[in-house]
Coordinates of C-alpha atoms in Angstrom, one line a residue:
Chain A
X22 CA 26.7 5.4 -2.6
X23 CA 26.8 9.1 -2.4
X24 CA 28.3 11.4 -0.1
X25 CA 26.2 14.3 1.4
X26 CA 28.2 17.0 -0.6
X27 CA 27.9 14.9 -3.9
X28 CA 24.2 14.7 -3.8
X29 CA 23.3 18.0 -5.3
X30 CA 25.5 17.2 -8.2
X31 CA 23.9 13.8 -8.5
X32 CA 20.5 15.4 -8.6
X33 CA 21.3 17.7 -11.4
X34 CA 22.8 14.8 -13.3
X35 CA 19.5 12.9 -13.0
X36 CA 17.6 15.8 -14.1
X37 CA 19.9 16.1 -17.2
X38 CA 19.4 12.3 -17.9
X39 CA 15.7 12.8 -17.7
X40 CA 15.9 15.8 -20.1
X41 CA 18.0 13.8 -22.7
X42 CA 15.4 11.0 -22.4
X43 CA 12.5 13.3 -23.1
X44 CA 14.5 14.6 -26.2
X45 CA 15.1 11.2 -27.5
X46 CA 11.5 10.1 -27.2
X47 CA 9.9 13.3 -28.6
X48 CA 10.6 15.9 -31.1
X49 CA 11.0 18.7 -28.5
X50 CA 14.3 20.7 -28.9
X51 CA 15.9 20.7 -25.4
X52 CA 19.4 21.4 -26.5
X53 CA 19.6 25.0 -25.1
X54 CA 18.3 23.5 -21.7
X55 CA 20.7 20.6 -21.8
X56 CA 23.5 23.0 -22.6
X57 CA 22.7 25.4 -19.8
X58 CA 22.1 22.5 -17.3
X59 CA 25.5 21.0 -18.2
X60 CA 27.3 24.1 -17.7
X61 CA 25.5 24.4 -14.2
X62 CA 26.7 20.9 -13.2
X63 CA 30.2 21.5 -14.4
X64 CA 30.4 24.8 -12.2
X65 CA 28.7 23.2 -9.3
X66 CA 31.3 20.3 -9.5
X67 CA 34.2 22.6 -9.6
X68 CA 32.8 24.7 -6.8
X69 CA 32.1 21.8 -4.5
X70 CA 35.4 20.0 -5.1
X71 CA 37.7 23.1 -5.0
X72 CA 36.3 23.9 -1.6
X73 CA 36.3 20.7 0.3
X74 CA 36.7 20.6 4.0
X75 CA 39.2 18.3 5.5
X76 CA 36.6 16.1 6.8
X77 CA 34.9 15.9 3.4
X78 CA 38.4 14.7 1.9
X79 CA 38.4 12.1 4.6
X80 CA 35.1 10.8 3.5
X81 CA 36.2 10.7 -0.2
X82 CA 39.3 8.9 1.0
X83 CA 37.0 6.3 2.4
X84 CA 34.6 6.3 -0.7
X85 CA 33.4 2.7 -1.2
X86 CA 34.1 3.1 -5.0
X87 CA 37.4 4.3 -4.5
X88 CA 40.3 2.4 -6.3
X89 CA 42.3 0.1 -4.0
X90 CA 45.8 -1.0 -4.3
X91 CA 45.1 -4.0 -6.6
X92 CA 43.1 -1.8 -8.8
X93 CA 46.1 0.6 -9.4
X94 CA 48.5 -2.5 -9.7
X95 CA 46.3 -4.2 -12.4
X96 CA 45.9 -0.9 -14.3
X97 CA 49.4 0.3 -14.0
X98 CA 51.5 -3.0 -14.5
X99 CA 51.4 -4.9 -17.8
X100 CA 52.3 -8.1 -15.9
X101 CA 51.9 -8.7 -12.1
X102 CA 53.0 -11.9 -10.2
X103 CA 51.5 -11.6 -6.7
X104 CA 53.7 -13.1 -3.9
X105 CA 52.4 -14.3 -0.7
X106 CA 53.3 -14.9 3.0
X107 CA 55.8 -13.7 5.5
X108 CA 57.5 -17.2 5.8
X109 CA 56.9 -17.3 9.6
X110 CA 53.3 -17.4 10.6
X111 CA 51.0 -17.0 7.6
X112 CA 49.7 -14.8 4.6
X113 CA 48.2 -11.6 5.7
X114 CA 45.5 -10.6 3.1
X115 CA 45.4 -7.1 4.2
X116 CA 48.7 -6.3 2.6
X117 CA 49.4 -7.4 -0.9
X118 CA 52.4 -7.4 -3.0
X119 CA 54.4 -8.7 -5.8
X120 CA 56.7 -7.8 -8.9
X121 CA 54.9 -6.0 -11.7
X122 CA 56.5 -4.8 -14.9
X123 CA 55.7 -1.2 -16.1
X124 CA 57.0 -0.3 -19.6
X125 CA 59.7 -3.2 -19.4
X126 CA 60.8 -1.9 -16.0
X127 CA 60.2 -4.3 -13.0
X128 CA 58.9 -2.9 -9.8
X129 CA 58.0 -4.2 -6.6
X130 CA 54.4 -3.2 -5.7
X131 CA 53.2 -3.4 -2.0
X132 CA 50.2 -2.1 -0.5
X133 CA 47.2 -2.3 2.0
X134 CA 44.1 -3.8 0.4
X135 CA 40.5 -3.2 1.2
X136 CA 37.6 -5.2 0.2
X137 CA 34.6 -3.9 -1.8
X138 CA 31.8 -6.2 -0.3
X139 CA 31.1 -7.7 3.0
X140 CA 32.9 -11.0 2.3
X141 CA 36.0 -9.2 0.7
X142 CA 36.3 -6.8 3.5
X143 CA 36.4 -9.7 6.0
X144 CA 39.1 -11.4 4.1
X145 CA 41.2 -8.3 3.7
X146 CA 40.5 -7.3 7.5
X147 CA 39.4 -3.6 6.4
X148 CA 42.9 -3.1 5.3
X149 CA 44.1 -3.4 8.7
X150 CA 47.2 -5.5 8.7
X151 CA 48.5 -7.8 11.4
X152 CA 52.1 -8.3 12.2
X153 CA 52.6 -10.8 9.3
X154 CA 51.4 -8.2 7.0
X155 CA 54.3 -5.8 7.9
X156 CA 56.7 -8.7 7.9
X157 CA 55.6 -9.9 4.5
X158 CA 56.0 -6.3 3.3
X159 CA 59.5 -6.3 4.5
X160 CA 60.4 -9.7 3.0
X161 CA 59.1 -8.3 -0.4
X162 CA 61.2 -5.2 -0.1
X163 CA 64.3 -7.2 0.7
X164 CA 63.5 -9.3 -2.3
X165 CA 63.4 -6.2 -4.3
X166 CA 66.5 -5.1 -3.1
X167 CA 68.2 -8.2 -3.9
X168 CA 67.3 -8.0 -7.5
X169 CA 67.8 -4.5 -7.5
X170 CA 64.2 -3.2 -8.4
X171 CA 62.6 -0.1 -7.3
X172 CA 59.8 -0.4 -4.6
X173 CA 56.4 1.3 -4.8
X174 CA 54.0 1.2 -1.7
X175 CA 50.3 2.0 -1.7
X176 CA 49.2 3.2 1.5
X177 CA 45.4 2.8 2.5
X178 CA 44.5 1.7 5.9
X179 CA 42.5 2.8 8.8
X180 CA 45.2 1.5 10.9
X181 CA 47.2 -1.7 11.9
X182 CA 45.0 -4.1 13.5
X183 CA 44.5 -3.8 17.3
X184 CA 43.9 -7.6 18.0
X185 CA 44.9 -9.8 20.7
X186 CA 47.0 -12.2 18.4
X187 CA 48.5 -9.0 16.7
X188 CA 49.8 -8.1 20.1
X189 CA 51.1 -11.6 20.9
X190 CA 52.9 -11.6 17.7
X191 CA 54.5 -8.1 18.1
X192 CA 52.5 -5.5 16.2
X193 CA 54.7 -2.7 17.5
X194 CA 57.9 -4.6 16.7
X195 CA 56.9 -5.5 13.3
X196 CA 56.2 -1.7 12.3
X197 CA 59.2 -0.5 14.2
X198 CA 61.4 -2.9 12.2
X199 CA 60.0 -1.9 9.0
X200 CA 60.8 1.9 9.7
X201 CA 64.3 1.1 10.6
X202 CA 64.9 -1.2 7.7
X203 CA 63.2 0.8 5.0
X204 CA 65.7 3.6 5.7
X205 CA 68.5 1.4 4.5
X206 CA 66.8 0.0 1.3
X207 CA 69.4 0.1 -1.4
X208 CA 66.7 0.5 -4.2
X209 CA 64.3 3.6 -4.9
X210 CA 61.3 3.7 -2.6
X211 CA 58.2 5.5 -3.6
X212 CA 55.1 5.6 -1.2
X213 CA 51.9 6.8 -2.3
X214 CA 48.7 7.4 0.0
X215 CA 45.9 6.4 -2.1
X216 CA 43.2 6.4 0.6
X217 CA 43.6 6.5 4.3
X218 CA 46.9 7.1 6.0
X219 CA 46.3 6.1 9.6
X220 CA 49.1 6.4 11.9
X221 CA 51.8 3.7 12.5
X222 CA 49.9 1.2 10.4
X223 CA 50.5 3.4 7.5
X224 CA 54.1 4.6 8.2
X225 CA 54.9 0.9 8.5
X226 CA 55.2 0.8 4.7
X227 CA 55.8 4.6 4.3
X228 CA 59.4 5.3 4.6
X229 CA 60.4 6.5 1.0
X230 CA 62.6 8.7 -1.1
X231 CA 59.3 10.0 -2.2
X232 CA 56.2 10.1 -0.1
X233 CA 53.2 11.4 -2.2
X234 CA 49.5 11.7 -1.5
X235 CA 46.5 11.5 -3.6
X236 CA 44.5 14.9 -3.4
X237 CA 41.7 13.5 -1.4
X238 CA 43.4 11.5 1.1
X239 CA 44.4 12.0 4.7
X240 CA 47.6 11.0 6.8
X241 CA 47.7 11.4 10.5
X242 CA 48.8 10.1 13.7
X243 CA 45.3 9.1 14.5
X244 CA 41.9 9.1 12.8
X245 CA 39.6 12.0 13.3
X246 CA 37.1 10.1 14.9
X247 CA 39.5 8.5 17.4
X248 CA 41.0 11.9 18.1
X249 CA 37.5 13.3 18.7
X250 CA 36.7 10.4 21.1
X251 CA 39.9 11.0 23.3
X252 CA 40.2 14.7 23.3
X253 CA 36.6 15.7 23.2
X254 CA 35.3 12.5 24.7
X255 CA 32.6 12.2 21.9
X256 CA 32.6 10.8 18.5
X257 CA 30.7 14.0 17.4
X258 CA 33.8 16.3 17.0
X259 CA 35.3 14.6 14.2
X260 CA 35.1 17.5 11.7
X261 CA 36.8 19.5 14.3
X262 CA 39.6 16.9 14.8
X263 CA 40.1 16.7 11.2
X264 CA 40.5 20.5 10.9
X265 CA 42.7 20.7 14.1
X266 CA 45.1 17.9 13.1
X267 CA 45.3 19.2 9.6
X268 CA 45.1 15.8 8.0
X269 CA 44.7 16.7 4.2
X270 CA 47.3 16.3 1.6
X271 CA 47.7 20.1 1.2
X272 CA 48.3 20.4 5.1
X273 CA 50.8 17.7 4.8
X274 CA 52.6 19.3 2.1
X275 CA 52.5 22.6 3.7
X276 CA 54.0 21.0 6.9
X277 CA 56.8 19.4 4.7
X278 CA 56.0 16.0 5.7
X279 CA 55.3 14.7 2.3
X280 CA 57.0 15.5 -1.1
X281 CA 54.0 16.0 -3.4
X282 CA 50.4 15.7 -4.3
X283 CA 48.8 13.8 -7.1
X284 CA 45.7 15.5 -8.3
X285 CA 42.6 13.7 -8.6
X286 CA 40.0 13.9 -11.5
X287 CA 37.2 16.4 -10.7
X288 CA 34.9 14.6 -8.1
X289 CA 37.6 12.3 -6.8
X290 CA 39.6 9.1 -8.0
X291 CA 36.6 7.0 -8.1
X292 CA 35.0 9.1 -10.9
X293 CA 37.5 8.1 -13.4
X294 CA 39.7 5.2 -12.2
X295 CA 41.4 4.9 -15.6
X296 CA 42.6 8.4 -15.7
X297 CA 43.6 8.2 -12.1
X298 CA 45.8 5.2 -12.6
X299 CA 47.2 6.6 -15.5
X300 CA 48.4 9.8 -13.6
X301 CA 49.7 7.7 -10.9
X302 CA 51.8 5.6 -13.3
X303 CA 53.2 8.8 -14.9
X304 CA 54.1 10.1 -11.7
X305 CA 55.7 6.6 -10.4
X306 CA 57.6 6.7 -13.9
X307 CA 59.0 10.2 -13.4
X308 CA 60.1 9.9 -10.0
X309 CA 61.9 6.6 -10.5
X310 CA 63.8 8.0 -13.2
X311 CA 64.9 11.0 -10.9
X312 CA 65.8 8.6 -8.1
X313 CA 67.6 6.1 -10.2
X314 CA 69.9 8.7 -11.3
X315 CA 71.2 9.0 -7.6
X316 CA 73.8 6.8 -6.1
X317 CA 72.8 4.4 -3.5
X318 CA 74.5 6.2 -0.7
X319 CA 73.2 9.6 -2.0
X320 CA 69.6 8.2 -2.1
X321 CA 69.8 6.6 1.5
X322 CA 71.4 9.7 3.1
X323 CA 68.8 12.0 1.4
X324 CA 66.0 9.7 2.6
X325 CA 67.4 9.8 6.3
X326 CA 67.9 13.5 6.1
X327 CA 64.3 14.3 4.9
X328 CA 62.7 12.5 7.7
X329 CA 65.2 13.8 10.1
X330 CA 64.2 17.3 9.5
X331 CA 60.6 16.7 10.2
X332 CA 59.1 18.3 13.3
X333 CA 58.9 21.8 14.7
X334 CA 60.5 22.8 18.1
X335 CA 61.5 26.0 19.8
X336 CA 64.9 26.5 21.6
Chain B
X27 CA 31.5 31.7 52.1
X28 CA 29.3 29.3 54.0
X29 CA 30.5 28.3 57.7
X30 CA 31.4 24.7 56.4
X31 CA 34.3 26.0 54.6
X32 CA 36.0 26.8 57.9
X33 CA 36.4 23.2 58.2
X34 CA 36.8 21.9 54.8
X35 CA 40.3 22.2 53.2
X36 CA 40.1 23.8 49.8
X37 CA 43.8 23.0 48.8
X38 CA 44.1 20.8 45.9
X39 CA 45.8 17.6 46.7
X40 CA 44.5 17.0 50.0
X41 CA 41.4 15.5 48.6
X42 CA 42.9 13.5 45.6
X43 CA 42.3 10.1 45.8
X44 CA 45.2 7.9 46.4
X45 CA 45.5 6.3 43.0
X46 CA 45.8 9.7 41.3
X47 CA 48.9 10.1 43.7
X48 CA 50.7 7.0 42.6
X49 CA 53.5 8.7 40.6
X50 CA 56.3 10.5 42.3
X51 CA 55.2 10.1 45.7
X52 CA 56.0 12.9 47.7
X53 CA 54.0 12.4 50.6
X54 CA 55.8 10.6 53.7
X55 CA 54.1 7.2 53.2
X56 CA 53.3 5.4 50.0
X57 CA 50.9 2.6 49.6
X58 CA 51.4 -0.2 46.9
X59 CA 48.4 -1.5 45.0
X60 CA 48.6 -4.8 47.1
X61 CA 48.3 -2.4 50.2
X62 CA 51.9 -2.4 51.6
X63 CA 52.8 0.9 53.2
X64 CA 56.4 2.2 53.0
X65 CA 58.1 5.2 54.1
X66 CA 59.0 7.4 51.0
X67 CA 62.7 7.8 52.2
X68 CA 62.9 4.0 52.3
X69 CA 61.4 3.6 48.9
X70 CA 63.9 6.2 47.4
X71 CA 66.7 4.2 48.9
X72 CA 65.3 1.1 47.4
X73 CA 65.3 2.4 43.7
X74 CA 61.4 3.0 44.2
X75 CA 60.7 -0.6 44.6
X76 CA 58.4 -1.6 47.4
X77 CA 60.6 -4.1 49.5
X78 CA 57.7 -6.0 50.7
X79 CA 55.9 -6.9 47.5
X80 CA 58.4 -5.9 44.7
X81 CA 56.0 -3.4 43.2
X82 CA 58.0 -1.0 40.8
X83 CA 56.7 2.5 41.3
X84 CA 56.3 4.8 38.3
X85 CA 59.3 7.2 38.4
X86 CA 60.7 9.7 35.9
X87 CA 63.9 11.0 34.4
X88 CA 65.2 12.4 37.6
X89 CA 65.0 9.2 39.4
X90 CA 66.4 7.0 36.8
X91 CA 69.3 9.6 36.2
X92 CA 69.9 9.6 40.1
X93 CA 69.5 5.5 40.1
X94 CA 72.0 5.1 37.0
X95 CA 74.4 7.8 36.6
X96 CA 77.5 7.6 39.0
X97 CA 77.1 10.0 41.9
X98 CA 74.0 11.3 39.9
X99 CA 76.5 13.3 37.8
X100 CA 75.5 13.9 34.3
X101 CA 75.3 16.6 31.6
X102 CA 72.2 17.2 30.1
X103 CA 71.5 17.8 26.4
X104 CA 69.2 20.3 24.9
X105 CA 67.6 20.9 28.2
X106 CA 65.8 24.0 26.9
X107 CA 64.1 22.7 24.0
X108 CA 60.2 23.1 24.1
X109 CA 57.3 22.7 21.9
X110 CA 56.3 24.9 19.3
X111 CA 52.5 25.2 18.2
X112 CA 52.9 24.6 14.4
X113 CA 49.4 23.3 13.9
X114 CA 47.7 26.0 16.2
X115 CA 46.0 23.0 17.8
X116 CA 43.1 23.7 20.1
X117 CA 40.8 21.2 21.8
X118 CA 39.4 22.1 25.1
X119 CA 42.3 24.5 25.4
X120 CA 45.0 25.7 23.2
X121 CA 48.0 23.4 22.9
X122 CA 50.4 26.2 24.3
X123 CA 48.4 26.4 27.3
X124 CA 48.5 22.7 27.9
X125 CA 52.2 22.9 27.6
X126 CA 52.5 25.4 29.9
X127 CA 50.2 23.8 32.5
X128 CA 52.4 20.7 32.2
X129 CA 55.5 22.3 32.5
X130 CA 54.3 24.1 35.7
X131 CA 52.8 21.0 37.2
X132 CA 55.8 18.8 36.5
X133 CA 58.8 21.2 36.5
X134 CA 59.9 19.6 33.2
X135 CA 60.1 21.1 29.6
X136 CA 58.6 18.2 27.7
X137 CA 58.1 14.4 27.9
X138 CA 61.7 13.3 27.5
X139 CA 65.2 14.3 29.1
X140 CA 68.5 13.4 27.5
X141 CA 71.9 13.2 29.2
X142 CA 75.4 11.5 29.0
X143 CA 77.4 10.4 32.0
X144 CA 79.0 7.3 33.5
X145 CA 77.5 4.1 34.9
X146 CA 80.2 2.3 37.1
X147 CA 82.9 4.2 35.1
X148 CA 81.3 3.3 31.8
X149 CA 80.1 6.0 29.2
X150 CA 76.5 5.9 28.4
X151 CA 74.0 8.4 26.8
X152 CA 70.3 8.1 28.3
X153 CA 67.1 9.3 27.0
X154 CA 64.4 9.0 29.6
X155 CA 60.8 9.7 29.2
X156 CA 58.5 11.3 31.7
X157 CA 55.0 10.0 31.9
X158 CA 53.6 13.0 34.0
X159 CA 54.3 15.3 31.1
X160 CA 51.0 14.9 28.8
X161 CA 51.1 11.1 29.4
X162 CA 54.8 10.8 28.0
X163 CA 53.3 11.7 24.7
X164 CA 55.9 11.9 21.8
X165 CA 55.7 15.0 19.8
X166 CA 58.5 17.1 17.9
X167 CA 60.4 17.7 21.0
X168 CA 60.6 14.1 22.2
X169 CA 61.5 13.0 18.7
X170 CA 64.3 15.6 18.3
X171 CA 65.9 15.3 21.6
X172 CA 66.1 11.6 21.2
X173 CA 67.6 11.9 17.8
X174 CA 70.2 14.5 18.9
X175 CA 71.0 12.0 21.8
X176 CA 71.4 9.3 19.4
X177 CA 73.8 11.6 17.4
X178 CA 75.8 12.3 20.5
X179 CA 76.2 8.4 21.1
X180 CA 77.4 8.0 17.5
X181 CA 79.7 11.0 17.5
X182 CA 81.4 9.8 20.9
X183 CA 81.0 6.3 20.3
X184 CA 79.0 5.8 23.5
X185 CA 76.4 3.2 24.0
X186 CA 72.6 4.4 24.0
X187 CA 70.1 3.5 26.6
X188 CA 66.5 4.6 25.9
X189 CA 64.0 4.3 28.7
X190 CA 60.6 4.6 27.4
X191 CA 57.4 5.3 29.2
X192 CA 54.6 6.8 27.1
X193 CA 51.0 6.4 25.9
X194 CA 52.3 7.1 22.4
X195 CA 52.2 9.7 19.8
X196 CA 51.2 13.3 20.9
X197 CA 47.7 14.0 19.1
X198 CA 48.2 17.9 19.3
X199 CA 51.1 17.5 16.9
X200 CA 49.4 15.2 14.6
X201 CA 51.2 14.5 11.4
X202 CA 54.5 15.9 12.9
X203 CA 54.3 13.6 16.0
X204 CA 53.8 10.4 13.5
X205 CA 56.9 11.4 11.7
X206 CA 58.9 11.2 14.9
X207 CA 58.6 7.7 14.8
X208 CA 60.4 7.8 11.5
X209 CA 63.0 10.3 12.6
X210 CA 64.1 8.3 15.7
X211 CA 64.1 4.9 13.6
X212 CA 66.5 6.5 11.1
X213 CA 68.7 7.7 13.8
X214 CA 68.8 4.1 15.3
X215 CA 69.5 2.7 11.8
X216 CA 72.5 4.9 11.8
X217 CA 73.6 3.9 15.4
X218 CA 73.3 0.2 14.3
X219 CA 75.5 0.8 11.4
X220 CA 78.0 2.4 13.5
X221 CA 77.8 -0.8 15.8
X222 CA 77.1 1.1 18.9
X223 CA 75.1 -0.9 21.5
X224 CA 71.5 0.4 21.9
X225 CA 69.7 -0.9 25.0
X226 CA 65.8 -0.2 25.2
X227 CA 64.3 -0.3 28.6
X228 CA 60.5 -0.3 28.2
X229 CA 58.9 0.9 31.4
X230 CA 55.3 1.0 32.6
X231 CA 53.5 1.9 30.4
X232 CA 55.0 1.8 26.9
X233 CA 52.5 1.8 24.2
X234 CA 51.4 3.1 20.8
X235 CA 53.7 4.8 18.5
X236 CA 56.6 4.6 20.9
X237 CA 56.3 0.8 21.1
X238 CA 56.0 0.8 17.1
X239 CA 59.3 2.7 16.8
X240 CA 62.3 3.2 19.0
X241 CA 61.2 1.3 22.1
X242 CA 61.1 -2.2 20.1
X243 CA 64.4 -1.6 18.1
X244 CA 66.9 -2.2 20.9
X245 CA 69.8 -4.6 20.4
X246 CA 68.5 -5.6 23.7
X247 CA 65.0 -5.0 24.6
X248 CA 64.4 -5.1 28.4
X249 CA 61.8 -4.2 30.9
X250 CA 60.8 -4.1 34.6
X251 CA 58.5 -6.6 36.4
X252 CA 54.8 -5.8 35.7
X253 CA 55.3 -3.1 33.1
X254 CA 52.5 -2.8 30.5
X255 CA 53.7 -3.1 27.1
X256 CA 51.8 -2.9 23.7
X257 CA 51.0 -1.5 20.5
X258 CA 47.2 -1.0 21.0
X259 CA 46.1 0.0 24.5
X260 CA 44.1 -2.8 26.5
X261 CA 40.7 -0.8 26.0
X262 CA 40.9 -0.5 22.3
X263 CA 41.7 -4.4 22.1
X264 CA 39.0 -5.1 24.4
X265 CA 36.5 -3.0 22.4
X266 CA 37.9 -4.6 19.0
X267 CA 37.5 -8.4 20.2
X268 CA 34.6 -7.8 22.5
X269 CA 36.0 -9.9 25.1
X270 CA 37.9 -9.6 28.4
X271 CA 41.5 -9.9 28.0
X272 CA 43.4 -12.8 29.5
X273 CA 45.1 -12.0 32.9
X274 CA 48.7 -10.6 32.4
X275 CA 48.0 -9.8 28.7
X276 CA 50.5 -7.3 27.6
X277 CA 52.5 -7.4 30.8
X278 CA 56.3 -7.4 30.5
X279 CA 56.3 -11.2 31.4
X280 CA 53.9 -11.9 28.6
X281 CA 55.8 -10.0 26.1
X282 CA 59.1 -11.7 27.3
X283 CA 57.1 -15.1 26.8
X284 CA 56.3 -14.1 23.3
X285 CA 59.8 -13.3 22.4
X286 CA 60.0 -9.5 22.3
X287 CA 62.2 -8.9 25.3
X288 CA 65.5 -10.2 26.2
X289 CA 65.0 -10.0 29.9
X290 CA 63.3 -8.5 32.8
X291 CA 65.3 -6.8 35.4
X292 CA 64.4 -5.7 39.0
X293 CA 65.0 -2.0 39.1
X294 CA 67.3 -2.6 42.3
X295 CA 69.7 -4.5 39.9
X296 CA 69.3 -2.5 36.9
X297 CA 72.5 -0.6 37.1
X298 CA 74.7 -3.6 37.7
X299 CA 73.0 -5.6 35.1
X300 CA 73.5 -2.8 32.4
X301 CA 77.0 -2.5 33.5
X302 CA 77.7 -6.3 33.3
X303 CA 76.2 -6.3 29.7
X304 CA 77.9 -3.2 28.4
X305 CA 81.2 -4.3 29.8
X306 CA 80.9 -7.6 27.7
X307 CA 80.4 -5.6 24.6
X308 CA 83.4 -3.3 25.0

C-alpha cells in the first residue's frame, strides 16, 4: 500500500526498474539515464521526508507495513520467552510481553501488538487493550522488578478499547493503577513510541525513566480524527487537528514531554525494518547503561520529577 | 427593529431550555428530571439534593466547600493560577478566548479549586473540580493545582480528598493535558508512600483521563447516587459495540457492583461519613 505522498517516489522507482530491464534485454546503454533518475529519486525522497506534515507522520505511524512490537522484539532479542495472562480474567492479545535477552542482558519487553491481516487484526483487537492487557503488563513489570531486570515498553495503540466489558472490568482503574505503580518500579524503564501513542491507552505503559519516540510517530491526548469530530464537528479537519495539537515527535520533544527521538530510515521505519530495529536496539542499550549507573532512589525520584515538571501554567 | 421585538425578551437565559439550566440553579425554583419542583433555598439547605426524589443536583467547588468545611472556612491554594496557551491552539476560536469566556461565565479561574480547612475539627485538603469550566476538563492548571494540593497534604500530614467531575483531559492542551494524568499519579504514589489517606469522590460525571488517573486511585473510591462514571463515554461505547447500552450502565451503582467503588454516599451524609472514616484512620 502506498500513501499519497509516497506515490510520486514509487512512480519514479517503477520507471527506474523499467529502464534497468530494458538495459538488460537490449544493448542500449542507459547508464547515464539510470544515474540521473537515481539522483532524482534520492532528492525527491529527501525533499518529501524532510518536509512531512504532522498528518503525514500520523499516516506513516499507521502504515500497514510498519514494524510492530513483536517485529522489534524478534529482531532485537537473541532469545525471547513470551508470557501470557493477567492471572485474573484472561490473556489480552493486544498487549504482548516477556523476557528477552540482548547481548546477554535480560530485559522485560512489553508492548501493544497490532495485526497485519484481517484475522490478526481481530485477534489483536487493532492494538486496543482491555483492562486485562494493562493488568498483564503490570504483572510482567512487577516480575521484572522482582528479578531486577530492566523494562522496555513499545507503545503502539489507537487507544484503550472503549467496550462494554472493558468498562465493567475497570478500564480506567487498570490504566490509573499502572501510572501510579510504574513510578515506583525499582528497575530502569524505557518507553518507546513505535507507532501510535493515543491517549491514556498509550500512557498506561508509558511511564519511564526515558520516553522516546520514533521519528514518524504521534503521541497525544486524542487522535486527530476524534479531535476533529469533537471540536470541528466533522471528520474532515483531522489535518488541522493534528497541526493544532502538535502531535509529532518533534513537537513532543519541543514541549519537553519526551526525552528523545529515534531517527527512522529515509522513507520510514517500514522501508528498512532491520536497520530500524538495529537503531532501536542501540538506543535501548545505551539508555539502559546510563540508567543502571543511577541508584534506585535516584532513578525513581528523577522519573517522578520529570513528569511533575510537565505542563505550562501562568501565575 | 421590527415591532415584535417590543414583546420578545432578547436577554439570554430567558429562552434557555430548562435542561441547559440544570447546573447551579440560580432561579427561585428547581425542577428535577423526575419533575419534582423545589425552592432553591430549600435545595441549598438540603446539600443540593431534592428531598422528594433524592436527585443529586450537579454542584461545583463553591457548594462542596460550603457543605464540607466547618463554617465554610478554608484557605484556598494557588487561587490565581491560570491557563497559558503553550500550543497557540485554535479551533473555532483561540484557546485564550475560550478560557476568558469560561472565566467570565463561571467566575472561576479554571476547572479545579484546591483548599485546606477542617471538617468537624479534622484537617483535610480538598481539590474539587468544576464541570461548568470547559466541561471540567483537565489541562496543565488542573494537573498542577492537584499536584500542589497533594504536596500540601504530604508536607502537613493531612488527608486528601479529591472531588472529581470531568469529561476528561482538555484537548486544547493536547500532549500537555495527557501528561497531567502522569503527574497527578506520581504525586499520589508519594502520598501513598507517606501513608496519608486519600479519598476519591467521583461525582456526576467522571470520565476519560480523569477516571484513568487520580479519580480511580483512592485508598477509598466513593461516589454519589446515580453519578456517571466511566473511562469511555457512553456514546463512544454505543458506537463501538453497535448496540444500546444496558440500563444503569456506568452508573455509580453499576461501578460499585463491579467492585471499583467502596461505597455510595448520599450527599446529605457526606460530611459525617467522611468524618467517621477519617477519624478511624487517625
